[in-house]
Structure formats: structure tokens, C-alpha cells
PDB file of C-alpha atoms and ligand atoms in Angstrom:
ATOM      1  CA  UNK A  30      22.578 -31.068 -14.826  1.00  0.00           C
ATOM      2  CA  UNK A  31      20.622 -29.138 -17.414  1.00  0.00           C
ATOM      3  CA  UNK A  32      17.704 -27.155 -16.114  1.00  0.00           C
ATOM      4  CA  UNK A  33      14.945 -26.040 -18.483  1.00  0.00           C
ATOM      5  CA  UNK A  34      14.624 -22.255 -18.377  1.00  0.00           C
ATOM      6  CA  UNK A  35      11.371 -20.741 -17.143  1.00  0.00           C
ATOM      7  CA  UNK A  36       9.955 -17.308 -17.840  1.00  0.00           C
ATOM      8  CA  UNK A  37       7.166 -16.331 -15.469  1.00  0.00           C
ATOM      9  CA  UNK A  38       5.123 -13.135 -15.583  1.00  0.00           C
ATOM     10  CA  UNK A  39       3.548 -11.554 -12.506  1.00  0.00           C
ATOM     11  CA  UNK A  40       0.826  -9.059 -13.297  1.00  0.00           C
ATOM     12  CA  UNK A  41       0.444  -8.021  -9.647  1.00  0.00           C
ATOM     13  CA  UNK A  42      -2.733  -5.871  -9.274  1.00  0.00           C
ATOM     14  CA  UNK A  43      -3.102  -5.061 -12.965  1.00  0.00           C
ATOM     15  CA  UNK A  44      -5.599  -5.970 -15.702  1.00  0.00           C
ATOM     16  CA  UNK A  45      -9.301  -6.822 -15.900  1.00  0.00           C
ATOM     17  CA  UNK A  46     -10.709  -9.964 -17.566  1.00  0.00           C
ATOM     18  CA  UNK A  47     -11.209  -8.004 -20.809  1.00  0.00           C
ATOM     19  CA  UNK A  48      -7.585  -6.836 -20.711  1.00  0.00           C
ATOM     20  CA  UNK A  49      -6.533 -10.422 -19.973  1.00  0.00           C
ATOM     21  CA  UNK A  50      -8.317 -11.548 -23.113  1.00  0.00           C
ATOM     22  CA  UNK A  51      -6.651  -8.817 -25.185  1.00  0.00           C
ATOM     23  CA  UNK A  52      -3.211  -9.693 -23.792  1.00  0.00           C
ATOM     24  CA  UNK A  53      -3.397 -13.374 -24.691  1.00  0.00           C
ATOM     25  CA  UNK A  54      -4.936 -12.711 -28.082  1.00  0.00           C
ATOM     26  CA  UNK A  55      -1.753 -10.794 -28.939  1.00  0.00           C
ATOM     27  CA  UNK A  56       0.699 -12.901 -26.916  1.00  0.00           C
ATOM     28  CA  UNK A  57      -0.321 -16.438 -27.896  1.00  0.00           C
ATOM     29  CA  UNK A  58       0.691 -16.220 -31.571  1.00  0.00           C
ATOM     30  CA  UNK A  59       4.087 -14.813 -30.498  1.00  0.00           C
ATOM     31  CA  UNK A  60       4.673 -17.980 -28.461  1.00  0.00           C
ATOM     32  CA  UNK A  61       3.648 -20.451 -31.176  1.00  0.00           C
ATOM     33  CA  UNK A  62       7.185 -21.677 -31.869  1.00  0.00           C
ATOM     34  CA  UNK A  63       8.762 -21.198 -28.447  1.00  0.00           C
ATOM     35  CA  UNK A  64      10.063 -24.455 -27.023  1.00  0.00           C
ATOM     36  CA  UNK A  65      13.292 -23.540 -25.247  1.00  0.00           C
ATOM     37  CA  UNK A  66      11.605 -22.538 -21.995  1.00  0.00           C
ATOM     38  CA  UNK A  67       8.533 -22.984 -19.836  1.00  0.00           C
ATOM     39  CA  UNK A  68       6.156 -20.023 -19.950  1.00  0.00           C
ATOM     40  CA  UNK A  69       3.995 -19.060 -16.972  1.00  0.00           C
ATOM     41  CA  UNK A  70       1.693 -16.106 -16.363  1.00  0.00           C
ATOM     42  CA  UNK A  71       0.304 -15.161 -12.949  1.00  0.00           C
ATOM     43  CA  UNK A  72      -2.703 -12.800 -13.226  1.00  0.00           C
ATOM     44  CA  UNK A  73      -4.827 -11.529 -10.313  1.00  0.00           C
ATOM     45  CA  UNK A  74      -7.462 -14.007  -9.036  1.00  0.00           C
ATOM     46  CA  UNK A  75     -10.490 -12.575 -10.913  1.00  0.00           C
ATOM     47  CA  UNK A  76      -8.673 -13.106 -14.241  1.00  0.00           C
ATOM     48  CA  UNK A  77      -7.533 -16.690 -13.682  1.00  0.00           C
ATOM     49  CA  UNK A  78     -10.542 -18.268 -15.346  1.00  0.00           C
ATOM     50  CA  UNK A  79     -10.189 -16.071 -18.448  1.00  0.00           C
ATOM     51  CA  UNK A  80      -6.421 -16.670 -18.558  1.00  0.00           C
ATOM     52  CA  UNK A  81      -6.823 -20.457 -18.351  1.00  0.00           C
ATOM     53  CA  UNK A  82      -9.444 -20.402 -21.106  1.00  0.00           C
ATOM     54  CA  UNK A  83      -7.341 -18.150 -23.339  1.00  0.00           C
ATOM     55  CA  UNK A  84      -4.255 -20.341 -23.019  1.00  0.00           C
ATOM     56  CA  UNK A  85      -5.905 -23.748 -23.358  1.00  0.00           C
ATOM     57  CA  UNK A  86      -3.995 -25.907 -25.818  1.00  0.00           C
ATOM     58  CA  UNK A  87      -0.949 -23.592 -25.707  1.00  0.00           C
ATOM     59  CA  UNK A  88       2.377 -23.992 -23.874  1.00  0.00           C
ATOM     60  CA  UNK A  89       1.504 -21.120 -21.551  1.00  0.00           C
ATOM     61  CA  UNK A  90       0.696 -22.227 -17.998  1.00  0.00           C
ATOM     62  CA  UNK A  91      -1.244 -20.083 -15.531  1.00  0.00           C
ATOM     63  CA  UNK A  92      -0.451 -19.475 -11.875  1.00  0.00           C
ATOM     64  CA  UNK A  93      -1.898 -17.651  -8.883  1.00  0.00           C
ATOM     65  CA  UNK A  94      -0.019 -14.889  -7.054  1.00  0.00           C
ATOM     66  CA  UNK A  95      -0.778 -16.218  -3.570  1.00  0.00           C
ATOM     67  CA  UNK A  96      -2.763 -18.880  -1.739  1.00  0.00           C
ATOM     68  CA  UNK A  97      -3.931 -19.745   1.730  1.00  0.00           C
ATOM     69  CA  UNK A  98      -3.340 -23.147   3.286  1.00  0.00           C
ATOM     70  CA  UNK A  99      -6.194 -25.594   3.744  1.00  0.00           C
ATOM     71  CA  UNK A 100      -8.771 -26.721   1.212  1.00  0.00           C
ATOM     72  CA  UNK A 101     -11.673 -24.467   2.279  1.00  0.00           C
ATOM     73  CA  UNK A 102     -12.917 -22.771   5.401  1.00  0.00           C
ATOM     74  CA  UNK A 103     -14.062 -19.621   7.171  1.00  0.00           C
ATOM     75  CA  UNK A 104     -11.158 -17.458   6.018  1.00  0.00           C
ATOM     76  CA  UNK A 105     -12.661 -14.317   4.486  1.00  0.00           C
ATOM     77  CA  UNK A 106     -10.805 -12.907   1.535  1.00  0.00           C
ATOM     78  CA  UNK A 107      -8.488 -15.849   0.960  1.00  0.00           C
ATOM     79  CA  UNK A 108      -8.141 -18.361  -1.879  1.00  0.00           C
ATOM     80  CA  UNK A 109      -7.029 -21.992  -1.457  1.00  0.00           C
ATOM     81  CA  UNK A 110      -4.752 -24.220  -3.502  1.00  0.00           C
ATOM     82  CA  UNK A 111      -7.771 -26.420  -4.137  1.00  0.00           C
ATOM     83  CA  UNK A 112      -9.537 -23.455  -5.807  1.00  0.00           C
ATOM     84  CA  UNK A 113      -6.480 -22.537  -7.879  1.00  0.00           C
ATOM     85  CA  UNK A 114      -6.169 -26.139  -9.027  1.00  0.00           C
ATOM     86  CA  UNK A 115      -9.891 -26.321  -9.845  1.00  0.00           C
ATOM     87  CA  UNK A 116      -9.717 -23.197 -12.019  1.00  0.00           C
ATOM     88  CA  UNK A 117      -6.804 -24.710 -13.956  1.00  0.00           C
ATOM     89  CA  UNK A 118      -3.694 -23.173 -12.382  1.00  0.00           C
ATOM     90  CA  UNK A 119      -0.422 -25.099 -12.444  1.00  0.00           C
ATOM     91  CA  UNK A 120       1.756 -22.672 -10.470  1.00  0.00           C
ATOM     92  CA  UNK A 121       1.512 -20.267  -7.557  1.00  0.00           C
ATOM     93  CA  UNK A 122       3.853 -17.514  -6.378  1.00  0.00           C
ATOM     94  CA  UNK A 123       4.630 -17.698  -2.663  1.00  0.00           C
ATOM     95  CA  UNK A 124       5.979 -14.953  -0.381  1.00  0.00           C
ATOM     96  CA  UNK A 125       6.636 -12.334  -3.030  1.00  0.00           C
ATOM     97  CA  UNK A 126       8.468  -9.465  -1.353  1.00  0.00           C
ATOM     98  CA  UNK A 127       5.350  -7.295  -1.649  1.00  0.00           C
ATOM     99  CA  UNK A 128       3.461  -9.921   0.393  1.00  0.00           C
ATOM    100  CA  UNK A 129       6.297 -10.042   2.922  1.00  0.00           C
ATOM    101  CA  UNK A 130       6.452  -6.248   3.121  1.00  0.00           C
ATOM    102  CA  UNK A 131       2.749  -5.249   3.098  1.00  0.00           C
ATOM    103  CA  UNK A 132       1.114  -8.333   4.585  1.00  0.00           C
ATOM    104  CA  UNK A 133       3.780  -9.530   6.988  1.00  0.00           C
ATOM    105  CA  UNK A 134       4.319 -12.916   5.356  1.00  0.00           C
ATOM    106  CA  UNK A 135       7.154 -14.822   6.955  1.00  0.00           C
ATOM    107  CA  UNK A 136       9.006 -18.127   6.749  1.00  0.00           C
ATOM    108  CA  UNK A 137       6.289 -20.030   8.617  1.00  0.00           C
ATOM    109  CA  UNK A 138       3.841 -18.882   5.914  1.00  0.00           C
ATOM    110  CA  UNK A 139       6.236 -20.049   3.210  1.00  0.00           C
ATOM    111  CA  UNK A 140       6.304 -23.557   4.655  1.00  0.00           C
ATOM    112  CA  UNK A 141       2.521 -23.785   5.081  1.00  0.00           C
ATOM    113  CA  UNK A 142       1.818 -22.266   1.679  1.00  0.00           C
ATOM    114  CA  UNK A 143       4.370 -24.361  -0.192  1.00  0.00           C
ATOM    115  CA  UNK A 144       3.011 -27.534   1.380  1.00  0.00           C
ATOM    116  CA  UNK A 145      -0.576 -26.510   0.582  1.00  0.00           C
ATOM    117  CA  UNK A 146       0.354 -25.735  -3.024  1.00  0.00           C
ATOM    118  CA  UNK A 147       2.029 -29.120  -3.471  1.00  0.00           C
ATOM    119  CA  UNK A 148      -0.911 -30.895  -1.883  1.00  0.00           C
ATOM    120  CA  UNK A 149      -3.106 -29.521  -4.668  1.00  0.00           C
ATOM    121  CA  UNK A 150      -0.686 -30.233  -7.485  1.00  0.00           C
ATOM    122  CA  UNK A 151       0.582 -26.669  -7.894  1.00  0.00           C
ATOM    123  CA  UNK A 152       4.245 -25.822  -8.404  1.00  0.00           C
ATOM    124  CA  UNK A 153       5.248 -23.178  -5.840  1.00  0.00           C
ATOM    125  CA  UNK A 154       7.484 -20.337  -7.030  1.00  0.00           C
ATOM    126  CA  UNK A 155       9.000 -19.329  -3.680  1.00  0.00           C
ATOM    127  CA  UNK A 156      10.466 -15.819  -3.556  1.00  0.00           C
ATOM    128  CA  UNK A 157      13.494 -14.854  -1.499  1.00  0.00           C
ATOM    129  CA  UNK A 158      15.539 -11.674  -1.556  1.00  0.00           C
ATOM    130  CA  UNK A 159      17.164  -8.960   0.513  1.00  0.00           C
ATOM    131  CA  UNK A 160      16.133  -5.349   1.011  1.00  0.00           C
ATOM    132  CA  UNK A 161      18.363  -2.407   0.130  1.00  0.00           C
ATOM    133  CA  UNK A 162      19.456  -1.723   3.692  1.00  0.00           C
ATOM    134  CA  UNK A 163      20.302  -5.397   4.132  1.00  0.00           C
ATOM    135  CA  UNK A 164      22.491  -5.416   1.020  1.00  0.00           C
ATOM    136  CA  UNK A 165      24.149  -2.154   2.016  1.00  0.00           C
ATOM    137  CA  UNK A 166      24.729  -3.558   5.496  1.00  0.00           C
ATOM    138  CA  UNK A 167      26.456  -6.612   4.005  1.00  0.00           C
ATOM    139  CA  UNK A 168      23.698  -8.841   5.270  1.00  0.00           C
ATOM    140  CA  UNK A 169      22.513 -10.310   1.951  1.00  0.00           C
ATOM    141  CA  UNK A 170      23.769 -13.824   2.648  1.00  0.00           C
ATOM    142  CA  UNK A 171      22.519 -13.776   6.208  1.00  0.00           C
ATOM    143  CA  UNK A 172      19.022 -12.784   5.029  1.00  0.00           C
ATOM    144  CA  UNK A 173      18.923 -15.303   2.178  1.00  0.00           C
ATOM    145  CA  UNK A 174      20.232 -17.985   4.520  1.00  0.00           C
ATOM    146  CA  UNK A 175      17.491 -17.284   7.054  1.00  0.00           C
ATOM    147  CA  UNK A 176      14.813 -17.303   4.359  1.00  0.00           C
ATOM    148  CA  UNK A 177      16.035 -20.657   3.051  1.00  0.00           C
ATOM    149  CA  UNK A 178      16.553 -22.248   6.458  1.00  0.00           C
ATOM    150  CA  UNK A 179      13.179 -21.032   7.738  1.00  0.00           C
ATOM    151  CA  UNK A 180      11.033 -21.382   4.614  1.00  0.00           C
ATOM    152  CA  UNK A 181      12.514 -24.196   2.554  1.00  0.00           C
ATOM    153  CA  UNK A 182      14.570 -26.425   4.851  1.00  0.00           C
ATOM    154  CA  UNK A 183      11.450 -27.708   6.692  1.00  0.00           C
ATOM    155  CA  UNK A 184      10.177 -29.239   3.413  1.00  0.00           C
ATOM    156  CA  UNK A 185      10.844 -32.903   2.684  1.00  0.00           C
ATOM    157  CA  UNK A 186      13.252 -33.801  -0.109  1.00  0.00           C
ATOM    158  CA  UNK A 187      10.315 -34.876  -2.286  1.00  0.00           C
ATOM    159  CA  UNK A 188       8.559 -31.563  -1.692  1.00  0.00           C
ATOM    160  CA  UNK A 189      11.704 -29.545  -2.358  1.00  0.00           C
ATOM    161  CA  UNK A 190      12.264 -31.360  -5.660  1.00  0.00           C
ATOM    162  CA  UNK A 191       8.999 -29.873  -6.972  1.00  0.00           C
ATOM    163  CA  UNK A 192       9.530 -26.203  -6.167  1.00  0.00           C
ATOM    164  CA  UNK A 193      10.985 -23.292  -8.103  1.00  0.00           C
ATOM    165  CA  UNK A 194      12.915 -20.530  -6.298  1.00  0.00           C
ATOM    166  CA  UNK A 195      12.857 -16.887  -7.369  1.00  0.00           C
ATOM    167  CA  UNK A 196      15.679 -14.646  -6.169  1.00  0.00           C
ATOM    168  CA  UNK A 197      14.314 -11.113  -6.170  1.00  0.00           C
ATOM    169  CA  UNK A 198      16.440  -8.437  -4.526  1.00  0.00           C
ATOM    170  CA  UNK A 199      13.787  -6.069  -3.205  1.00  0.00           C
ATOM    171  CA  UNK A 200      15.772  -2.981  -4.246  1.00  0.00           C
ATOM    172  CA  UNK A 201      15.551  -4.121  -7.896  1.00  0.00           C
ATOM    173  CA  UNK A 202      11.787  -4.702  -8.043  1.00  0.00           C
ATOM    174  CA  UNK A 203       9.861  -2.097 -10.008  1.00  0.00           C
ATOM    175  CA  UNK A 204      12.726   0.350  -9.613  1.00  0.00           C
ATOM    176  CA  UNK A 205      14.407  -0.051 -12.979  1.00  0.00           C
ATOM    177  CA  UNK A 206      17.572  -1.079 -11.092  1.00  0.00           C
ATOM    178  CA  UNK A 207      18.466  -4.573 -12.243  1.00  0.00           C
ATOM    179  CA  UNK A 208      21.066  -6.523 -10.345  1.00  0.00           C
ATOM    180  CA  UNK A 209      24.105  -7.002 -12.559  1.00  0.00           C
ATOM    181  CA  UNK A 210      24.231 -10.518 -13.998  1.00  0.00           C
ATOM    182  CA  UNK A 211      27.339 -11.217 -11.888  1.00  0.00           C
ATOM    183  CA  UNK A 212      25.689 -10.052  -8.687  1.00  0.00           C
ATOM    184  CA  UNK A 213      22.520 -12.053  -9.385  1.00  0.00           C
ATOM    185  CA  UNK A 214      24.573 -15.141 -10.251  1.00  0.00           C
ATOM    186  CA  UNK A 215      26.539 -14.819  -7.003  1.00  0.00           C
ATOM    187  CA  UNK A 216      23.293 -14.746  -5.004  1.00  0.00           C
ATOM    188  CA  UNK A 217      21.997 -17.756  -6.954  1.00  0.00           C
ATOM    189  CA  UNK A 218      25.215 -19.632  -6.181  1.00  0.00           C
ATOM    190  CA  UNK A 219      24.829 -18.857  -2.512  1.00  0.00           C
ATOM    191  CA  UNK A 220      21.204 -20.078  -2.548  1.00  0.00           C
ATOM    192  CA  UNK A 221      22.176 -23.272  -4.368  1.00  0.00           C
ATOM    193  CA  UNK A 222      24.950 -23.935  -1.872  1.00  0.00           C
ATOM    194  CA  UNK A 223      22.630 -23.398   1.064  1.00  0.00           C
ATOM    195  CA  UNK A 224      19.992 -25.784  -0.274  1.00  0.00           C
ATOM    196  CA  UNK A 225      22.714 -28.331  -1.092  1.00  0.00           C
ATOM    197  CA  UNK A 226      23.638 -28.401   2.591  1.00  0.00           C
ATOM    198  CA  UNK A 227      20.100 -29.448   3.458  1.00  0.00           C
ATOM    199  CA  UNK A 228      18.840 -31.412   0.449  1.00  0.00           C
ATOM    200  CA  UNK A 229      22.064 -32.639  -1.151  1.00  0.00           C
ATOM    201  CA  UNK A 230      24.034 -31.753  -4.276  1.00  0.00           C
ATOM    202  CA  UNK A 231      21.686 -33.429  -6.756  1.00  0.00           C
ATOM    203  CA  UNK A 232      18.615 -31.597  -5.444  1.00  0.00           C
ATOM    204  CA  UNK A 233      20.505 -28.293  -5.459  1.00  0.00           C
ATOM    205  CA  UNK A 234      21.742 -28.871  -9.001  1.00  0.00           C
ATOM    206  CA  UNK A 235      18.200 -29.638 -10.156  1.00  0.00           C
ATOM    207  CA  UNK A 236      16.267 -26.750  -8.624  1.00  0.00           C
ATOM    208  CA  UNK A 237      15.440 -23.875 -10.931  1.00  0.00           C
ATOM    209  CA  UNK A 238      16.319 -20.442  -9.571  1.00  0.00           C
ATOM    210  CA  UNK A 239      14.709 -17.530 -11.396  1.00  0.00           C
ATOM    211  CA  UNK A 240      15.973 -13.970 -11.122  1.00  0.00           C
ATOM    212  CA  UNK A 241      13.435 -11.172 -10.631  1.00  0.00           C
ATOM    213  CA  UNK A 242      13.787  -7.403 -10.501  1.00  0.00           C
ATOM    214  CA  UNK A 243      13.366  -5.084 -13.503  1.00  0.00           C
ATOM    215  CA  UNK A 244      13.943  -7.809 -16.098  1.00  0.00           C
ATOM    216  CA  UNK A 245      13.279  -6.377 -19.562  1.00  0.00           C
ATOM    217  CA  UNK A 246      13.812  -7.434 -23.183  1.00  0.00           C
ATOM    218  CA  UNK A 247      17.033  -5.412 -23.288  1.00  0.00           C
ATOM    219  CA  UNK A 248      18.710  -6.882 -20.187  1.00  0.00           C
ATOM    220  CA  UNK A 249      17.439 -10.470 -20.166  1.00  0.00           C
ATOM    221  CA  UNK A 250      20.048 -11.875 -22.547  1.00  0.00           C
ATOM    222  CA  UNK A 251      22.976 -10.998 -20.312  1.00  0.00           C
ATOM    223  CA  UNK A 252      21.212 -12.351 -17.243  1.00  0.00           C
ATOM    224  CA  UNK A 253      20.388 -15.613 -19.026  1.00  0.00           C
ATOM    225  CA  UNK A 254      23.999 -15.955 -20.151  1.00  0.00           C
ATOM    226  CA  UNK A 255      24.837 -16.740 -16.517  1.00  0.00           C
ATOM    227  CA  UNK A 256      24.857 -20.495 -15.947  1.00  0.00           C
ATOM    228  CA  UNK A 257      23.303 -19.980 -12.504  1.00  0.00           C
ATOM    229  CA  UNK A 258      20.240 -18.071 -13.745  1.00  0.00           C
ATOM    230  CA  UNK A 259      17.484 -20.401 -14.895  1.00  0.00           C
ATOM    231  CA  UNK A 260      14.872 -17.886 -15.927  1.00  0.00           C
ATOM    232  CA  UNK A 261      13.082 -14.775 -14.755  1.00  0.00           C
ATOM    233  CA  UNK A 262      10.104 -13.646 -12.723  1.00  0.00           C
ATOM    234  CA  UNK A 263       8.916 -10.552 -14.537  1.00  0.00           C
ATOM    235  CA  UNK A 264       6.595  -7.833 -13.235  1.00  0.00           C
ATOM    236  CA  UNK A 265       6.286  -4.636 -15.270  1.00  0.00           C
ATOM    237  CA  UNK A 266       7.612  -6.071 -18.530  1.00  0.00           C
ATOM    238  CA  UNK A 267       5.042  -8.904 -18.456  1.00  0.00           C
ATOM    239  CA  UNK A 268       2.098  -6.519 -18.855  1.00  0.00           C
ATOM    240  CA  UNK A 269       2.697  -5.890 -22.531  1.00  0.00           C
ATOM    241  CA  UNK A 270       2.563  -8.839 -24.988  1.00  0.00           C
ATOM    242  CA  UNK A 271       5.474  -7.680 -27.162  1.00  0.00           C
ATOM    243  CA  UNK A 272       7.647  -6.880 -24.186  1.00  0.00           C
ATOM    244  CA  UNK A 273       7.030 -10.212 -22.396  1.00  0.00           C
ATOM    245  CA  UNK A 274       7.577 -12.005 -25.718  1.00  0.00           C
ATOM    246  CA  UNK A 275      10.904 -10.170 -25.947  1.00  0.00           C
ATOM    247  CA  UNK A 276      11.870 -11.510 -22.532  1.00  0.00           C
ATOM    248  CA  UNK A 277      10.794 -15.077 -23.358  1.00  0.00           C
ATOM    249  CA  UNK A 278      12.739 -14.991 -26.630  1.00  0.00           C
ATOM    250  CA  UNK A 279      15.929 -13.672 -25.019  1.00  0.00           C
TER     251      UNK A 279
HETATM  252  P1  PGA B   6       9.553  -5.982 -11.882  1.00  0.00           P
HETATM  253  O1  PGA B   6       8.853  -6.974 -10.796  1.00  0.00           O
HETATM  254  O2  PGA B   6       9.925  -6.862 -13.040  1.00  0.00           O
HETATM  255  O3  PGA B   6       8.464  -4.998 -12.229  1.00  0.00           O
HETATM  256  O4  PGA B   6      10.718  -5.384 -11.224  1.00  0.00           O
HETATM  257  C1  PGA B   6       9.388  -8.230 -10.536  1.00  0.00           C
HETATM  258  C2  PGA B   6       8.559  -8.921  -9.497  1.00  0.00           C
HETATM  259  O5  PGA B   6       8.130  -8.263  -8.531  1.00  0.00           O
HETATM  260  O6  PGA B   6       8.298 -10.147  -9.577  1.00  0.00           O
END
């Protein structure tokens, strides 16, 4: 099965609305002829409106970096899928390792958040990945297996068919240490096998699995040469228009 590549940027806690405007003014023309992959950018909440306006009529879709379940309510400081949809988002990142690490997000959150995203027409980009000590302790597959069984397996087949998975080894995020293409591909194969056991071969063959962790214009080509790698979730290198364009045009 052929899976359309996806390149998604994650600005994390960077950029103001004015900087968002400047980014897209430079980035949009660079994307004018790009058709080989889907392009997504996930700015911080206060920039979503500007980002949606800047990218209107282009092939660039906008996503949130997090959401809370439910439509609205007395939940100070949170943002719902309904609000992301209303502002024009099409995607949302769920359970990024920084959310797992600093805010204690767990598999129960993944299920609730993925279901809430789908309810409001957003495509969840669900992050999984092992920490350094887990890889060094030979526990990578155990950790990935638990994340998939706990966070994804509770979804229905219809729900699963609409999600994107991002494999992000925590030790490779923001560290400049990229997983080798072979190592990333092996993890992707494991993930695909694990979801096949629950959702079947066709669903596993169809799901896009992005790699994330220090993806840059100069290492993306080798990663994308791996059949198992369907795109990238890009932090640092998505902040600069030329650099993210270099990743998209691998
Ligand atoms: P990085 O971040 O590209 O800066 O390593 C990736 C991510 O956290 O999604």
C-alpha cells in the first residue's frame, strides 16, 4: 500500500503572531509546487488564527500541539478540539514526549484526547517513543508496546484508520542525535506489527508513521529512503522557512 508522505512542523513554545506572519510569508512561496507530501505546521495556540489566515488557499494545513477532551467547560488553561476546529485547525499533536515528561500525560490521556480530536474532525498525530535509559536497558519494544496497547488499542478500527503515529525516541529530540535510518525503520516495523495484531494487516499497512528527533535538511533524505518511514515530525528545523522547506523537499 502506498502511503502519502507527511512533513509536520512543531514550533513548541516559539514564535509570536508577528513572527508567524513572517515565517509564512517566506515559507509559502517555497511550497508553491510541492505536491509529493502533506505539509502541516503546529504553532502555539495564540498563533493558530494567524497561521490559518496566512496559509488559506495553500496546501499547508495547521494543527494544535495539544487539546483537552470535551467541547467546553470549567477547565482553566485548556483548549478543546471544538476550539481548534473552529479556528481552522485540521491536525493536533497528542502526547508529545515533552507533554508526557513535564505534564504527566499517559496512555489514558492519549485515548481521551485522540477520541476528542476525531470527534471534532481533527487528525491526531499520536507520539510514542522510548527514553534513553529505556533504550539502553533494551526495553524499547516493551515501552512502545505498552504505549500502543494502552493508547491506541482502545480505539475502534474506524478511529484508528484516521490517526497518524509519530515515533520519536526521546533521546533524539532536540539533542542533535538522530536515530539512524535503520534503527528508526526497525522501530517503525515493530509499531506496525503491534498495530496489525490489534487492527489487522490492512489498517497497519495504511497508517502513516512519522519519525521525529533532530530531523534536518541534511539527514531527511536517508530517513525517507526507508520504506517504513512515512514522513517526519520536525521541531527545531521547522522554525526557519528555508530549513523546513529543505526538509519538505527531501
Ligand atoms: P527536534 O524535535 O526536531 O527539535 O528534535 C522533534 C519533536 O519534538 O517533535
